[in-house]
CSV table of N, CA, C and O in Angstrom, one decimal:
chain,number,residue,atom,x,y,z
A,1,MET,N,118.9,-60.8,-167.2
A,1,MET,CA,118.8,-60.0,-168.3
A,1,MET,C,120.1,-59.1,-168.5
A,1,MET,O,120.5,-58.5,-167.4
A,2,ASN,N,120.5,-58.9,-169.6
A,2,ASN,CA,121.7,-58.2,-169.8
A,2,ASN,C,121.3,-56.7,-170.3
A,2,ASN,O,120.4,-56.6,-171.2
A,3,ILE,N,121.9,-55.8,-169.7
A,3,ILE,CA,121.5,-54.3,-170.1
A,3,ILE,C,122.9,-53.9,-170.8
A,3,ILE,O,124.1,-54.1,-170.1
A,4,HIS,N,122.8,-53.3,-171.9
A,4,HIS,CA,123.8,-52.7,-172.6
A,4,HIS,C,123.7,-51.2,-172.9
A,4,HIS,O,122.7,-50.7,-172.5
A,5,LEU,N,124.8,-50.7,-173.1
A,5,LEU,CA,124.8,-49.2,-173.2
A,5,LEU,C,123.8,-48.6,-174.2
A,5,LEU,O,123.2,-47.6,-173.8
A,6,HIS,N,123.5,-49.4,-175.1
A,6,HIS,CA,122.4,-48.9,-176.2
A,6,HIS,C,120.9,-49.0,-175.5
A,6,HIS,O,120.1,-48.4,-176.0
A,7,ASP,N,120.9,-49.7,-174.5
A,7,ASP,CA,119.6,-49.7,-173.7
A,7,ASP,C,119.3,-48.5,-172.8
A,7,ASP,O,118.2,-48.3,-172.3
A,8,VAL,N,120.4,-47.9,-172.5
A,8,VAL,CA,120.3,-46.5,-171.5
A,8,VAL,C,119.7,-45.6,-172.3
A,8,VAL,O,120.0,-45.2,-173.4
A,9,PRO,N,118.7,-44.8,-171.7
A,9,PRO,CA,118.1,-43.6,-172.4
A,9,PRO,C,119.2,-42.5,-172.7
A,9,PRO,O,120.3,-42.4,-172.0
A,10,LEU,N,119.0,-41.9,-173.8
A,10,LEU,CA,120.1,-41.0,-174.3
A,10,LEU,C,120.5,-39.9,-173.4
A,10,LEU,O,121.6,-39.7,-173.3
A,11,GLN,N,119.6,-39.4,-172.6
A,11,GLN,CA,120.0,-38.3,-171.7
A,11,GLN,C,120.9,-38.8,-170.6
A,11,GLN,O,121.5,-38.1,-169.8
A,12,HIS,N,120.9,-40.2,-170.3
A,12,HIS,CA,121.8,-40.8,-169.4
A,12,HIS,C,123.1,-41.5,-169.9
A,12,HIS,O,123.9,-42.0,-169.1
A,13,ARG,N,123.2,-41.6,-171.2
A,13,ARG,CA,124.2,-42.3,-171.9
A,13,ARG,C,125.7,-41.8,-171.5
A,13,ARG,O,126.5,-42.7,-171.2
A,14,ASP,N,125.7,-40.5,-171.3
A,14,ASP,CA,127.1,-40.0,-171.0
A,14,ASP,C,127.5,-40.5,-169.7
A,14,ASP,O,128.7,-40.8,-169.5
A,15,ILE,N,126.7,-40.5,-168.7
A,15,ILE,CA,126.9,-41.0,-167.4
A,15,ILE,C,127.1,-42.4,-167.4
A,15,ILE,O,128.2,-42.9,-166.6
A,16,ALA,N,126.5,-43.2,-168.2
A,16,ALA,CA,126.8,-44.6,-168.2
A,16,ALA,C,128.1,-45.0,-168.8
A,16,ALA,O,128.8,-45.8,-168.5
A,17,GLU,N,128.5,-44.1,-169.9
A,17,GLU,CA,129.7,-44.4,-170.5
A,17,GLU,C,130.8,-44.0,-169.5
A,17,GLU,O,131.9,-44.6,-169.4
A,18,PHE,N,130.6,-42.9,-168.7
A,18,PHE,CA,131.7,-42.5,-167.8
A,18,PHE,C,131.9,-43.5,-166.7
A,18,PHE,O,133.0,-43.9,-166.4
A,19,LEU,N,130.8,-44.0,-166.1
A,19,LEU,CA,130.9,-44.9,-165.0
A,19,LEU,C,131.2,-46.4,-165.5
A,19,LEU,O,131.7,-47.2,-164.7
A,20,GLY,N,130.7,-46.7,-166.7
A,20,GLY,CA,130.8,-48.0,-167.2
A,20,GLY,C,129.4,-48.7,-166.8
A,20,GLY,O,128.8,-48.2,-165.8
A,21,ILE,N,129.0,-49.6,-167.7
A,21,ILE,CA,127.6,-50.0,-167.5
A,21,ILE,C,127.3,-50.7,-166.3
A,21,ILE,O,126.2,-50.6,-165.8
A,22,ASP,N,128.3,-51.5,-165.9
A,22,ASP,CA,128.0,-52.2,-164.6
A,22,ASP,C,127.9,-51.2,-163.5
A,22,ASP,O,126.9,-51.5,-162.6
A,23,ASN,N,128.7,-50.3,-163.2
A,23,ASN,CA,128.6,-49.2,-162.2
A,23,ASN,C,127.3,-48.4,-162.4
A,23,ASN,O,126.7,-48.0,-161.5
A,24,TYR,N,127.0,-48.2,-163.6
A,24,TYR,CA,125.7,-47.5,-164.0
A,24,TYR,C,124.6,-48.2,-163.4
A,24,TYR,O,123.6,-47.6,-162.7
A,25,ILE,N,124.5,-49.5,-163.6
A,25,ILE,CA,123.4,-50.3,-163.2
A,25,ILE,C,123.4,-50.3,-161.8
A,25,ILE,O,122.3,-50.2,-161.1
A,26,LYS,N,124.6,-50.4,-161.0
A,26,LYS,CA,124.6,-50.3,-159.4
A,26,LYS,C,124.0,-49.0,-159.1
A,26,LYS,O,123.3,-48.9,-158.1
A,27,PHE,N,124.4,-47.8,-159.7
A,27,PHE,CA,124.0,-46.5,-159.5
A,27,PHE,C,122.5,-46.4,-159.5
A,27,PHE,O,121.8,-46.0,-158.6
A,28,CYS,N,121.9,-47.1,-160.5
A,28,CYS,CA,120.5,-47.1,-160.7
A,28,CYS,C,119.8,-47.8,-159.7
A,28,CYS,O,118.7,-47.4,-159.1
A,29,GLU,N,120.4,-48.9,-159.2
A,29,GLU,CA,119.9,-49.7,-158.1
A,29,GLU,C,119.8,-48.9,-156.8
A,29,GLU,O,118.8,-49.1,-156.0
A,30,ILE,N,120.9,-48.2,-156.6
A,30,ILE,CA,121.0,-47.5,-155.2
A,30,ILE,C,120.1,-46.2,-155.3
A,30,ILE,O,119.4,-45.8,-154.3
A,31,PHE,N,120.2,-45.4,-156.4
A,31,PHE,CA,119.7,-44.1,-156.5
A,31,PHE,C,118.4,-43.9,-157.4
A,31,PHE,O,117.8,-42.8,-157.5
A,32,GLY,N,118.0,-44.9,-158.1
A,32,GLY,CA,116.9,-44.9,-158.9
A,32,GLY,C,115.6,-44.2,-158.4
A,32,GLY,O,115.3,-44.6,-157.2
A,33,GLY,N,115.1,-43.3,-159.2
A,33,GLY,CA,113.9,-42.7,-158.6
A,33,GLY,C,114.2,-41.4,-157.8
A,33,GLY,O,113.3,-40.7,-157.6
A,34,ASP,N,115.4,-41.2,-157.4
A,34,ASP,CA,115.7,-40.0,-156.6
A,34,ASP,C,116.2,-39.0,-157.5
A,34,ASP,O,116.7,-39.2,-158.6
A,35,ASN,N,115.9,-37.7,-157.0
A,35,ASN,CA,116.6,-36.4,-157.7
A,35,ASN,C,117.9,-36.3,-157.0
A,35,ASN,O,118.0,-36.3,-155.8
A,36,ILE,N,119.0,-36.1,-157.8
A,36,ILE,CA,120.3,-36.2,-157.2
A,36,ILE,C,121.0,-34.8,-157.7
A,36,ILE,O,120.9,-34.4,-159.0
A,37,TYR,N,121.6,-34.0,-156.7
A,37,TYR,CA,122.3,-32.8,-157.1
A,37,TYR,C,123.7,-33.3,-157.1
A,37,TYR,O,124.3,-33.8,-156.2
A,38,ILE,N,124.3,-32.9,-158.2
A,38,ILE,CA,125.9,-33.3,-158.3
A,38,ILE,C,126.6,-31.9,-158.3
A,38,ILE,O,126.4,-31.1,-159.2
A,39,PRO,N,127.5,-31.6,-157.3
A,39,PRO,CA,128.1,-30.3,-157.1
A,39,PRO,C,129.1,-30.2,-158.1
A,39,PRO,O,129.6,-31.1,-158.7
A,40,THR,N,129.4,-28.8,-158.4
A,40,THR,CA,130.5,-28.6,-159.3
A,40,THR,C,131.7,-28.7,-158.6
A,40,THR,O,131.9,-28.8,-157.3
A,41,LYS,N,132.9,-28.8,-159.3
A,41,LYS,CA,134.2,-29.0,-158.7
A,41,LYS,C,134.4,-27.7,-157.9
A,41,LYS,O,135.0,-27.7,-156.6
A,42,LYS,N,134.0,-26.6,-158.2
A,42,LYS,CA,134.1,-25.2,-157.5
A,42,LYS,C,133.5,-25.3,-156.2
A,42,LYS,O,133.9,-24.8,-155.1
A,43,THR,N,132.3,-25.9,-156.2
A,43,THR,CA,131.5,-26.1,-155.0
A,43,THR,C,132.3,-26.9,-154.0
A,43,THR,O,132.4,-26.7,-152.8
A,44,LEU,N,132.9,-28.0,-154.5
A,44,LEU,CA,133.7,-28.9,-153.4
A,44,LEU,C,134.9,-28.0,-152.9
A,44,LEU,O,135.2,-28.2,-151.8
A,45,ILE,N,135.6,-27.3,-153.9
A,45,ILE,CA,136.7,-26.6,-153.5
A,45,ILE,C,136.3,-25.5,-152.5
A,45,ILE,O,137.1,-25.3,-151.5
A,46,ASN,N,135.3,-24.8,-152.6
A,46,ASN,CA,134.9,-23.7,-151.8
A,46,ASN,C,134.4,-24.4,-150.4
A,46,ASN,O,134.6,-23.7,-149.3
A,47,SER,N,133.8,-25.5,-150.4
A,47,SER,CA,133.6,-26.2,-149.2
A,47,SER,C,134.8,-26.4,-148.2
A,47,SER,O,134.9,-26.1,-147.1
A,48,ILE,N,135.8,-27.0,-149.0
A,48,ILE,CA,137.2,-27.2,-148.2
A,48,ILE,C,137.7,-25.7,-147.7
A,48,ILE,O,138.2,-25.7,-146.7
A,49,ARG,N,137.7,-24.7,-148.7
A,49,ARG,CA,138.2,-23.5,-148.2
A,49,ARG,C,137.4,-22.9,-147.1
A,49,ARG,O,138.0,-22.5,-146.1
A,50,ASN,N,136.1,-23.1,-147.0
A,50,ASN,CA,135.3,-22.6,-146.0
A,50,ASN,C,135.7,-23.2,-144.6
A,50,ASN,O,135.7,-22.6,-143.6
A,51,LYS,N,136.0,-24.6,-144.7
A,51,LYS,CA,136.3,-25.3,-143.5
A,51,LYS,C,137.7,-24.7,-143.1
A,51,LYS,O,137.8,-24.6,-141.7
A,52,GLU,N,138.5,-24.4,-143.8
A,52,GLU,CA,140.0,-23.9,-143.4
A,52,GLU,C,139.7,-22.5,-142.9
A,52,GLU,O,140.3,-22.2,-141.8
A,53,ILE,N,138.9,-21.7,-143.4
A,53,ILE,CA,138.6,-20.4,-142.8
A,53,ILE,C,138.0,-20.5,-141.4
A,53,ILE,O,138.4,-19.7,-140.7
A,54,ASN,N,137.0,-21.3,-141.2
A,54,ASN,CA,136.5,-21.5,-139.9
A,54,ASN,C,137.6,-22.0,-138.9
A,54,ASN,O,137.6,-21.4,-137.8
A,55,MET,N,138.4,-22.9,-139.3
A,55,MET,CA,139.4,-23.4,-138.5
A,55,MET,C,140.4,-22.2,-138.1
A,55,MET,O,140.7,-22.2,-137.0
A,56,LEU,N,140.8,-21.6,-139.2
A,56,LEU,CA,141.8,-20.4,-138.8
A,56,LEU,C,141.2,-19.5,-137.9
A,56,LEU,O,141.8,-18.8,-137.1
A,57,TYR,N,139.9,-19.0,-138.3
A,57,TYR,CA,139.3,-18.1,-137.3
A,57,TYR,C,139.1,-18.5,-135.9
A,57,TYR,O,139.4,-17.7,-135.1
A,58,PHE,N,138.8,-19.7,-135.8
A,58,PHE,CA,138.7,-20.2,-134.3
A,58,PHE,C,140.1,-20.4,-133.8
A,58,PHE,O,140.3,-20.6,-132.4
A,59,LYS,N,141.2,-20.4,-134.5
A,59,LYS,CA,142.6,-20.4,-134.0
A,59,LYS,C,143.0,-19.0,-133.7
A,59,LYS,O,144.1,-18.9,-133.2
A,60,GLY,N,142.2,-18.0,-134.1
A,60,GLY,CA,142.7,-16.6,-133.8
A,60,GLY,C,142.9,-15.6,-134.8
A,60,GLY,O,143.2,-14.5,-134.6
A,61,TYR,N,142.8,-16.1,-136.1
A,61,TYR,CA,143.0,-15.2,-137.2
A,61,TYR,C,141.8,-14.2,-137.3
A,61,TYR,O,140.6,-14.5,-137.0
A,62,THR,N,142.1,-13.0,-137.7
A,62,THR,CA,141.1,-12.0,-137.6
A,62,THR,C,140.4,-12.1,-139.1
A,62,THR,O,140.9,-12.6,-140.0
A,63,ILE,N,139.1,-11.4,-139.2
A,63,ILE,CA,138.4,-11.4,-140.4
A,63,ILE,C,139.2,-10.7,-141.5
A,63,ILE,O,139.2,-11.2,-142.6
A,64,LYS,N,140.0,-9.7,-141.0
A,64,LYS,CA,140.8,-8.9,-142.1
A,64,LYS,C,141.9,-9.8,-142.5
A,64,LYS,O,142.2,-9.8,-143.8
A,65,GLU,N,142.6,-10.6,-141.7
A,65,GLU,CA,143.6,-11.5,-142.2
A,65,GLU,C,143.1,-12.5,-143.2
A,65,GLU,O,143.7,-12.8,-144.0
A,66,LEU,N,142.0,-13.2,-142.7
A,66,LEU,CA,141.3,-14.1,-143.5
A,66,LEU,C,140.9,-13.6,-144.9
A,66,LEU,O,141.0,-14.2,-145.9
A,67,SER,N,140.4,-12.3,-144.9
A,67,SER,CA,139.9,-11.6,-146.1
A,67,SER,C,141.2,-11.5,-147.0
A,67,SER,O,141.0,-11.7,-148.2
A,68,ARG,N,142.3,-11.1,-146.6
A,68,ARG,CA,143.4,-11.0,-147.4
A,68,ARG,C,144.0,-12.4,-147.9
A,68,ARG,O,144.3,-12.5,-149.1
A,69,LYS,N,144.0,-13.3,-147.0
A,69,LYS,CA,144.6,-14.6,-147.4
A,69,LYS,C,143.8,-15.3,-148.4
A,69,LYS,O,144.3,-15.8,-149.3
A,70,TYR,N,142.5,-15.2,-148.5
A,70,TYR,CA,141.6,-15.9,-149.3
A,70,TYR,C,141.0,-15.0,-150.4
A,70,TYR,O,140.3,-15.4,-151.2
A,71,ASN,N,141.3,-13.7,-150.4
A,71,ASN,CA,141.0,-12.8,-151.5
A,71,ASN,C,139.3,-12.6,-151.4
A,71,ASN,O,138.8,-12.7,-152.5
A,72,LEU,N,138.9,-12.5,-150.4
A,72,LEU,CA,137.5,-12.4,-150.1
A,72,LEU,C,137.2,-11.2,-149.4
A,72,LEU,O,137.9,-10.7,-148.7
A,73,THR,N,135.9,-10.6,-149.4
A,73,THR,CA,135.6,-9.4,-148.7
A,73,THR,C,135.3,-9.8,-147.3
A,73,THR,O,135.1,-11.1,-146.9
A,74,ASN,N,135.4,-8.8,-146.5
A,74,ASN,CA,135.2,-9.0,-144.9
A,74,ASN,C,133.9,-9.7,-144.8
A,74,ASN,O,133.6,-10.6,-143.8
A,75,SER,N,132.8,-9.1,-145.5
A,75,SER,CA,131.5,-9.6,-145.4
A,75,SER,C,131.4,-11.0,-145.8
A,75,SER,O,130.6,-11.8,-145.1
A,76,SER,N,132.0,-11.6,-146.8
A,76,SER,CA,132.1,-12.9,-147.2
A,76,SER,C,132.6,-13.8,-146.0
A,76,SER,O,132.1,-14.9,-145.8
A,77,ILE,N,133.7,-13.3,-145.6
A,77,ILE,CA,134.3,-14.1,-144.4
A,77,ILE,C,133.3,-14.2,-143.3
A,77,ILE,O,133.1,-15.3,-142.8
A,78,ARG,N,132.6,-13.2,-142.9
A,78,ARG,CA,131.6,-13.1,-141.9
A,78,ARG,C,130.6,-14.2,-142.1
A,78,ARG,O,130.1,-14.9,-141.3
A,79,GLN,N,130.0,-14.2,-143.4
A,79,GLN,CA,129.0,-15.2,-143.8
A,79,GLN,C,129.5,-16.6,-143.6
A,79,GLN,O,128.7,-17.5,-143.1
A,80,ILE,N,130.8,-16.8,-144.0
A,80,ILE,CA,131.3,-18.2,-144.0
A,80,ILE,C,131.4,-18.8,-142.5
A,80,ILE,O,131.0,-19.8,-142.1
A,81,ILE,N,131.8,-17.7,-141.7
A,81,ILE,CA,132.1,-18.2,-140.1
A,81,ILE,C,130.8,-18.3,-139.5
A,81,ILE,O,130.7,-18.8,-138.4
A,82,LYS,N,129.6,-17.7,-139.9
A,82,LYS,CA,128.3,-17.8,-139.3
A,82,LYS,C,127.7,-19.1,-139.6
A,82,LYS,O,126.9,-19.6,-138.8
A,83,LYS,N,128.0,-19.7,-140.7
A,83,LYS,CA,127.4,-21.0,-141.2
A,83,LYS,C,127.9,-22.1,-140.2
A,83,LYS,O,129.0,-22.1,-139.8
A,84,PRO,N,126.9,-23.0,-139.8
A,84,PRO,CA,127.3,-24.0,-138.9
A,84,PRO,C,128.2,-25.1,-139.7
A,84,PRO,O,128.3,-25.2,-140.9
């Protein structure tokens, strides 16, 4: 059976256009029926930043130094280094 872009429900058509119909079909085969959260670019960037903060903290940087370097409050730095 051939599936075409016009067969895709309207609310998913942007995704199908972006991925291409063949990749969209594969995506449906793998994730069909699941609820999927797609992070924002900012979330991805913050995740990388938080890993850097943790690495630098365990290398000996102080909370105050990290706060200045990343333009975050001391409290925010503490929250980041508490997370596993």
